[in-house]
Coordinates of N, CA and C in Angstrom, one line a residue:
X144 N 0.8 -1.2 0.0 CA 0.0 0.0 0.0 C 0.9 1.3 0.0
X145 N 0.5 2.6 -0.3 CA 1.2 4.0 -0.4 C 1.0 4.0 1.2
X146 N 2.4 4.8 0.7 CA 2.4 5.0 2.3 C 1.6 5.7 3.4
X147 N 0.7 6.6 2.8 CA -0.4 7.2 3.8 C -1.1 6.2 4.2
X148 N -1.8 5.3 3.2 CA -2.4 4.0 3.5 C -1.8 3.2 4.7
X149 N -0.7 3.0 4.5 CA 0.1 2.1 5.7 C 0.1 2.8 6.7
X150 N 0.2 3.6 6.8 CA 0.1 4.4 8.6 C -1.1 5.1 8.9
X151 N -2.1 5.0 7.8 CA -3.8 4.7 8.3 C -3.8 3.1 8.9
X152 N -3.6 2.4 8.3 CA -3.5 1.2 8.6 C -3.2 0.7 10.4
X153 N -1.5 1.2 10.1 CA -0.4 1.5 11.5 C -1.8 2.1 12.3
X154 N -2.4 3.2 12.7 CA -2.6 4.0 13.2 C -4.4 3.1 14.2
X155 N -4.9 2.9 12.6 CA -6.2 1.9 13.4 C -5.5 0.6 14.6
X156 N -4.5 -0.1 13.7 CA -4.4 -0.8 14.4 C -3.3 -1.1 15.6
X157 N -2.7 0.1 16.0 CA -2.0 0.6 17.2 C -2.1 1.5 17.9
X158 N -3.2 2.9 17.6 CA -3.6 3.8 18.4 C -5.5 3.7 18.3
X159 N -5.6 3.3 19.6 CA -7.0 3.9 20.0 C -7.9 4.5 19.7
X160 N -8.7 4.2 18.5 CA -9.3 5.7 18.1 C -10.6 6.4 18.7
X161 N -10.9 5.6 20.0 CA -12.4 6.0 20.8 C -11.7 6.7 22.0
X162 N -10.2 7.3 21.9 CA -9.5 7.9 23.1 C -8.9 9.1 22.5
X163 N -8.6 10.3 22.9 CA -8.2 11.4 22.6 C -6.6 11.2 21.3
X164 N -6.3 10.1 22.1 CA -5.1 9.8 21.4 C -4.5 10.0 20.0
X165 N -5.5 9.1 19.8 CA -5.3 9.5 17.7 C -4.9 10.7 17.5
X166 N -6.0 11.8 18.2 CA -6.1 13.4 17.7 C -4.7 14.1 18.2
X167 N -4.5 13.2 19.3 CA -3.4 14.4 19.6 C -1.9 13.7 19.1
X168 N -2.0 12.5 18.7 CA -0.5 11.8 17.8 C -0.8 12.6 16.4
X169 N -1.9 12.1 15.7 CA -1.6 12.4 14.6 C -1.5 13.9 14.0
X170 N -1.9 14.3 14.6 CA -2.5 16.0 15.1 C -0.5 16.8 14.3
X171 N 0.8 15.7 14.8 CA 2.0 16.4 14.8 C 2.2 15.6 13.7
X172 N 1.7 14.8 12.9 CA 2.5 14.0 11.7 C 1.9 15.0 10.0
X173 N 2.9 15.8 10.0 CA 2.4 17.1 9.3 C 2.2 16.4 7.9
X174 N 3.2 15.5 7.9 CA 3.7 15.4 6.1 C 2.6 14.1 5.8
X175 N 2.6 13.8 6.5 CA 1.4 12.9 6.5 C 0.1 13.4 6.0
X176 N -0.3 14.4 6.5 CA -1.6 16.0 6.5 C -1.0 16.5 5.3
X177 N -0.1 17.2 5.1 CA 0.4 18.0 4.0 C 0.1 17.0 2.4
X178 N 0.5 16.2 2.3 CA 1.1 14.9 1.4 C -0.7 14.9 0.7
X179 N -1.4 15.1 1.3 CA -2.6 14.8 0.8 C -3.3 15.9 0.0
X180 N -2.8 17.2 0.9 CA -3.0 18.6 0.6 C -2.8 19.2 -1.1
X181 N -0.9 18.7 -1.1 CA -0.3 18.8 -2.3 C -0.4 17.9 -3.2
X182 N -1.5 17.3 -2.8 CA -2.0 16.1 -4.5 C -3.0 17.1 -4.7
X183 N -3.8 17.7 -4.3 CA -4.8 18.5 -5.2 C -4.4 20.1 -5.1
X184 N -3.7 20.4 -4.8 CA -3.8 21.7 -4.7 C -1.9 21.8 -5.1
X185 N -1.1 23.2 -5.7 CA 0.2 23.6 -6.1 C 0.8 24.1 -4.9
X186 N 2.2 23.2 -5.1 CA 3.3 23.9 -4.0 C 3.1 24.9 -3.3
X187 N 2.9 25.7 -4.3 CA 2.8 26.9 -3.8 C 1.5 28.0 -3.7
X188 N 0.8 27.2 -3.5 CA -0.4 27.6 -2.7 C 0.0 27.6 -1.5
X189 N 1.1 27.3 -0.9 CA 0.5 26.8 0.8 C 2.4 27.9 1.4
X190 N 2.2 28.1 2.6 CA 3.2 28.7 3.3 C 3.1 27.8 4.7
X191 N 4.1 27.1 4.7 CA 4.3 26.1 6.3 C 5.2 26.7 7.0
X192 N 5.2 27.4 8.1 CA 5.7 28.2 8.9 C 6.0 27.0 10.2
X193 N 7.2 27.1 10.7 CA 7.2 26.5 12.1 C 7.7 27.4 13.5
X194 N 6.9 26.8 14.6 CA 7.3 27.9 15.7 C 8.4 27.4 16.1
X195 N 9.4 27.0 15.7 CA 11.2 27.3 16.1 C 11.7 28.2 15.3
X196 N 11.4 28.3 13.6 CA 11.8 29.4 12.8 C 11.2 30.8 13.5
X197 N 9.9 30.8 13.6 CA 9.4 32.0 14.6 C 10.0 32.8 15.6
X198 N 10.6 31.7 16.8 CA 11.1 32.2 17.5 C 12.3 32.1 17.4
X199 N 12.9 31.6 16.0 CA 14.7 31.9 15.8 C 14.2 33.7 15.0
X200 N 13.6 33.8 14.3 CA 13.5 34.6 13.3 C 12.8 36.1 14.2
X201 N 11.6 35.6 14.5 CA 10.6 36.5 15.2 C 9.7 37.2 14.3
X202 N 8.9 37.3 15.4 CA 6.8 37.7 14.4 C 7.4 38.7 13.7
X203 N 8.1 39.9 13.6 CA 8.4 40.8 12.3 C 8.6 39.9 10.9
X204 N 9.5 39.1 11.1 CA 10.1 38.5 10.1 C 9.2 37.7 9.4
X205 N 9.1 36.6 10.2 CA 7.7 35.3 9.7 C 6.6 36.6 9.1
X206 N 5.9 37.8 10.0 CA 5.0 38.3 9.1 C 5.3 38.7 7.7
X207 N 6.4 39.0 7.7 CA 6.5 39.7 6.2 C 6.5 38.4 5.4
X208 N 7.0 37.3 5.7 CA 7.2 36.3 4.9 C 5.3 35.5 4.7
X209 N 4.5 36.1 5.2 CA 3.0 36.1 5.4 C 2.7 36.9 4.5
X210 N 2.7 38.4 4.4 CA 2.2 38.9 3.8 C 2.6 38.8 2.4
X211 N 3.8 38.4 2.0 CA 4.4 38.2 0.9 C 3.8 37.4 0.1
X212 N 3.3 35.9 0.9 CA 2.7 35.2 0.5 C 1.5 35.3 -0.4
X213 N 0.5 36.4 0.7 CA -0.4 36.6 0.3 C -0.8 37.8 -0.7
X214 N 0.5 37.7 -1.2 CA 0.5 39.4 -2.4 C 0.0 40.7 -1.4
X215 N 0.2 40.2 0.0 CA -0.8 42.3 0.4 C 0.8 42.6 1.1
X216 N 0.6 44.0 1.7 CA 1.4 44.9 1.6 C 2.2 44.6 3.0
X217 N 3.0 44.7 3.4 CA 3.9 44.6 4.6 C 3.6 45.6 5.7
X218 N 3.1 44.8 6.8 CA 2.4 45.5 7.7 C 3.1 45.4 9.1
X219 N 3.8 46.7 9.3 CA 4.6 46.7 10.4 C 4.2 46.3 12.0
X220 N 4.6 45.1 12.6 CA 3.9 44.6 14.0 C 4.9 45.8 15.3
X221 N 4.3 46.3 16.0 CA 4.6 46.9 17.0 C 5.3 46.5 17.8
X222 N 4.5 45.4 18.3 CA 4.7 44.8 19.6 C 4.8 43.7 19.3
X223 N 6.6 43.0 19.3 CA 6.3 41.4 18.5 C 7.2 40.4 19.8
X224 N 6.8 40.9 20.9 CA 7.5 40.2 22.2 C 6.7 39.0 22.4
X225 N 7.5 38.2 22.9 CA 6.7 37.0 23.4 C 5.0 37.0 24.0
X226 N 5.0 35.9 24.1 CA 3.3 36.0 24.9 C 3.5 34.8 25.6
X227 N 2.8 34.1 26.4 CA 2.3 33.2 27.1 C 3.4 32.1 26.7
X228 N 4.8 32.6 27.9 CA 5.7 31.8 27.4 C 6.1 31.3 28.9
X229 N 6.3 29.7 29.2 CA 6.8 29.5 30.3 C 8.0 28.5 30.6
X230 N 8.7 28.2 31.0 CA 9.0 27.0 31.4 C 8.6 26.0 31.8
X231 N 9.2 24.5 31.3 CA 8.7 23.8 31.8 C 9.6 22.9 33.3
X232 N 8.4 22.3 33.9 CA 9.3 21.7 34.6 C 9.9 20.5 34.4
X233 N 10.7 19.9 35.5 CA 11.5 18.5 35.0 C 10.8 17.1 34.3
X234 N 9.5 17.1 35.1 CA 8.6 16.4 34.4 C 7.8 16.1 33.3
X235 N 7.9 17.5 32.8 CA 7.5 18.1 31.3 C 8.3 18.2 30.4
X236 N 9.4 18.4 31.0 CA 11.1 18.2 29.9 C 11.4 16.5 29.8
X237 N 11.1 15.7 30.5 CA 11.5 14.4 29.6 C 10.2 13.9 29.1
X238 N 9.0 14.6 28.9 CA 8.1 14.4 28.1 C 8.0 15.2 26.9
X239 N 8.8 16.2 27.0 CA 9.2 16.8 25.2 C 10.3 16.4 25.0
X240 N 11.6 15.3 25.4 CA 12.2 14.8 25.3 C 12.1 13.7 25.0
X241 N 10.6 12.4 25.1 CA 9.6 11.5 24.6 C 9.5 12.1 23.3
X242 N 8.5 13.1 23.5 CA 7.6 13.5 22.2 C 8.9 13.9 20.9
X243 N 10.0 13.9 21.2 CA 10.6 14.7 20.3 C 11.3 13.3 19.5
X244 N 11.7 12.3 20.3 CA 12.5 11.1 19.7 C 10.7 10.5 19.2
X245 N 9.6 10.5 19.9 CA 8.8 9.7 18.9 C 8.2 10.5 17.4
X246 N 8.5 11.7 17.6 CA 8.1 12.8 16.1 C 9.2 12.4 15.1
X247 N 10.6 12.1 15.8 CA 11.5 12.6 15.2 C 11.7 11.8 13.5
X248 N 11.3 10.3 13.3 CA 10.5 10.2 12.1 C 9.9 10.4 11.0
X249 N 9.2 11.1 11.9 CA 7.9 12.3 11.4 C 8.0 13.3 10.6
X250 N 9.2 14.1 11.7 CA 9.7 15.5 11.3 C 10.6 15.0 10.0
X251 N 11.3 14.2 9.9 CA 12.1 13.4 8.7 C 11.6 13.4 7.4
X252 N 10.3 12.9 7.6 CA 9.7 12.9 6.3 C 9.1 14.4 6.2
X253 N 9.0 15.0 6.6 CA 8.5 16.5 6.4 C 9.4 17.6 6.3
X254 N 10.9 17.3 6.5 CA 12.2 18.0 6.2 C 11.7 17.4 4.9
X255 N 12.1 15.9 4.3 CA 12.1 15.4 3.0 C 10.8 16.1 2.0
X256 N 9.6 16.5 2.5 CA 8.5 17.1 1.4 C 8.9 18.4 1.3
X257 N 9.3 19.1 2.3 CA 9.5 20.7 2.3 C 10.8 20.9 2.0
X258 N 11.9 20.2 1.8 CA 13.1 21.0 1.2 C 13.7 21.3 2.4
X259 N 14.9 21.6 1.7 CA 16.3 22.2 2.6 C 16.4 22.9 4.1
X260 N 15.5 23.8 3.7 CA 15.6 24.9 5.0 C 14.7 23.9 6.3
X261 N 14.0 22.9 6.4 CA 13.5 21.7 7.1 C 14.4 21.3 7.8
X262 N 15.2 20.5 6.2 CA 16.4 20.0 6.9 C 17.4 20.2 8.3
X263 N 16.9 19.2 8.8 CA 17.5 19.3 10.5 C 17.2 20.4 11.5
X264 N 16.2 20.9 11.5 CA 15.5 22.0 12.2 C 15.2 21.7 13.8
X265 N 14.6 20.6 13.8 CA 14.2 19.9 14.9 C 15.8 20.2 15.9
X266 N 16.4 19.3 15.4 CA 18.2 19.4 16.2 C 18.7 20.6 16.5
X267 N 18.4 21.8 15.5 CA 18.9 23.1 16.0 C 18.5 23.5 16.8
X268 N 17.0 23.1 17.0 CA 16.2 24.2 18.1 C 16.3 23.1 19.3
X269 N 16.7 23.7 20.1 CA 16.3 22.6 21.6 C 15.5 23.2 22.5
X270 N 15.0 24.2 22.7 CA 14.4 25.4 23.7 C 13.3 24.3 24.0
X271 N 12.6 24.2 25.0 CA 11.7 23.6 25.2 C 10.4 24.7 26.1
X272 N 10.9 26.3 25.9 CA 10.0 27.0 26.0 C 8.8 26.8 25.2
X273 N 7.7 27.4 25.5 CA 6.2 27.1 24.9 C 5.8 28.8 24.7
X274 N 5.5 29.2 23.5 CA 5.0 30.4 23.0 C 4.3 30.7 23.3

């Protein structure tokens, strides 16, 4: 089977689907979501922004790369400081430390749809701050 098929397949028959679970695994397997996107619709219809480039780059930047997108005019953000940003505790850190080696896969094949600038993003960013 194609591979979306196989990890429909994987998915019924190893994750739960009458438990939150599904929603919130599959919820991070982008290329998986995307892959289906870009069979009916052109590359470049779509802009995939990630919040590590965000917060390597910051909301000025990513916006203009928004507005660009969307052919309108470059709209200067005032106030582009963090928001609702905390630490986590130790308990929370080896569980984005879990979630990161089980994405990490994931993220692989979504470096491989989206190209270069993907490539190994995950590894640069370690912050395990929350925006």
């Amino acid at each position: 089977p194609r591979e979306d098929e196989a990890w429909e397949q994987y998915l019924e028959l190893h994750v739960p689907l009458k438990t939150g679970s599904y929603g919130l695994l599959t919820r991070g397997m982008y290329a998986l979501q995307l892959r289906t996107w870009f069979r009916e619709f052109d590359r470049d219809q779509f802009l995939v922004l990630s919040l590590e480039k965000l917060k390597e780059d910051g909301v000025g930047a990513t916006m203009e790369k928004v507005w660009e997108h969307l052919g309108l005019p470059n709209y200067s953000i005032e106030d582009d400081s963090p928001r609702n940003t905390r630490e986590y505790t130790e308990n929370e850190n080896e569980i984005v430390s879990y979630m990161r080696r089980f994405f990490e896969p994931h993220n692989r094949k979504l470096a491989e749809l989206l190209g270069d600038d993907w490539d190994g993003l995950w590894q640069r960013t370690n912050s395990v701050e929350v925006l």
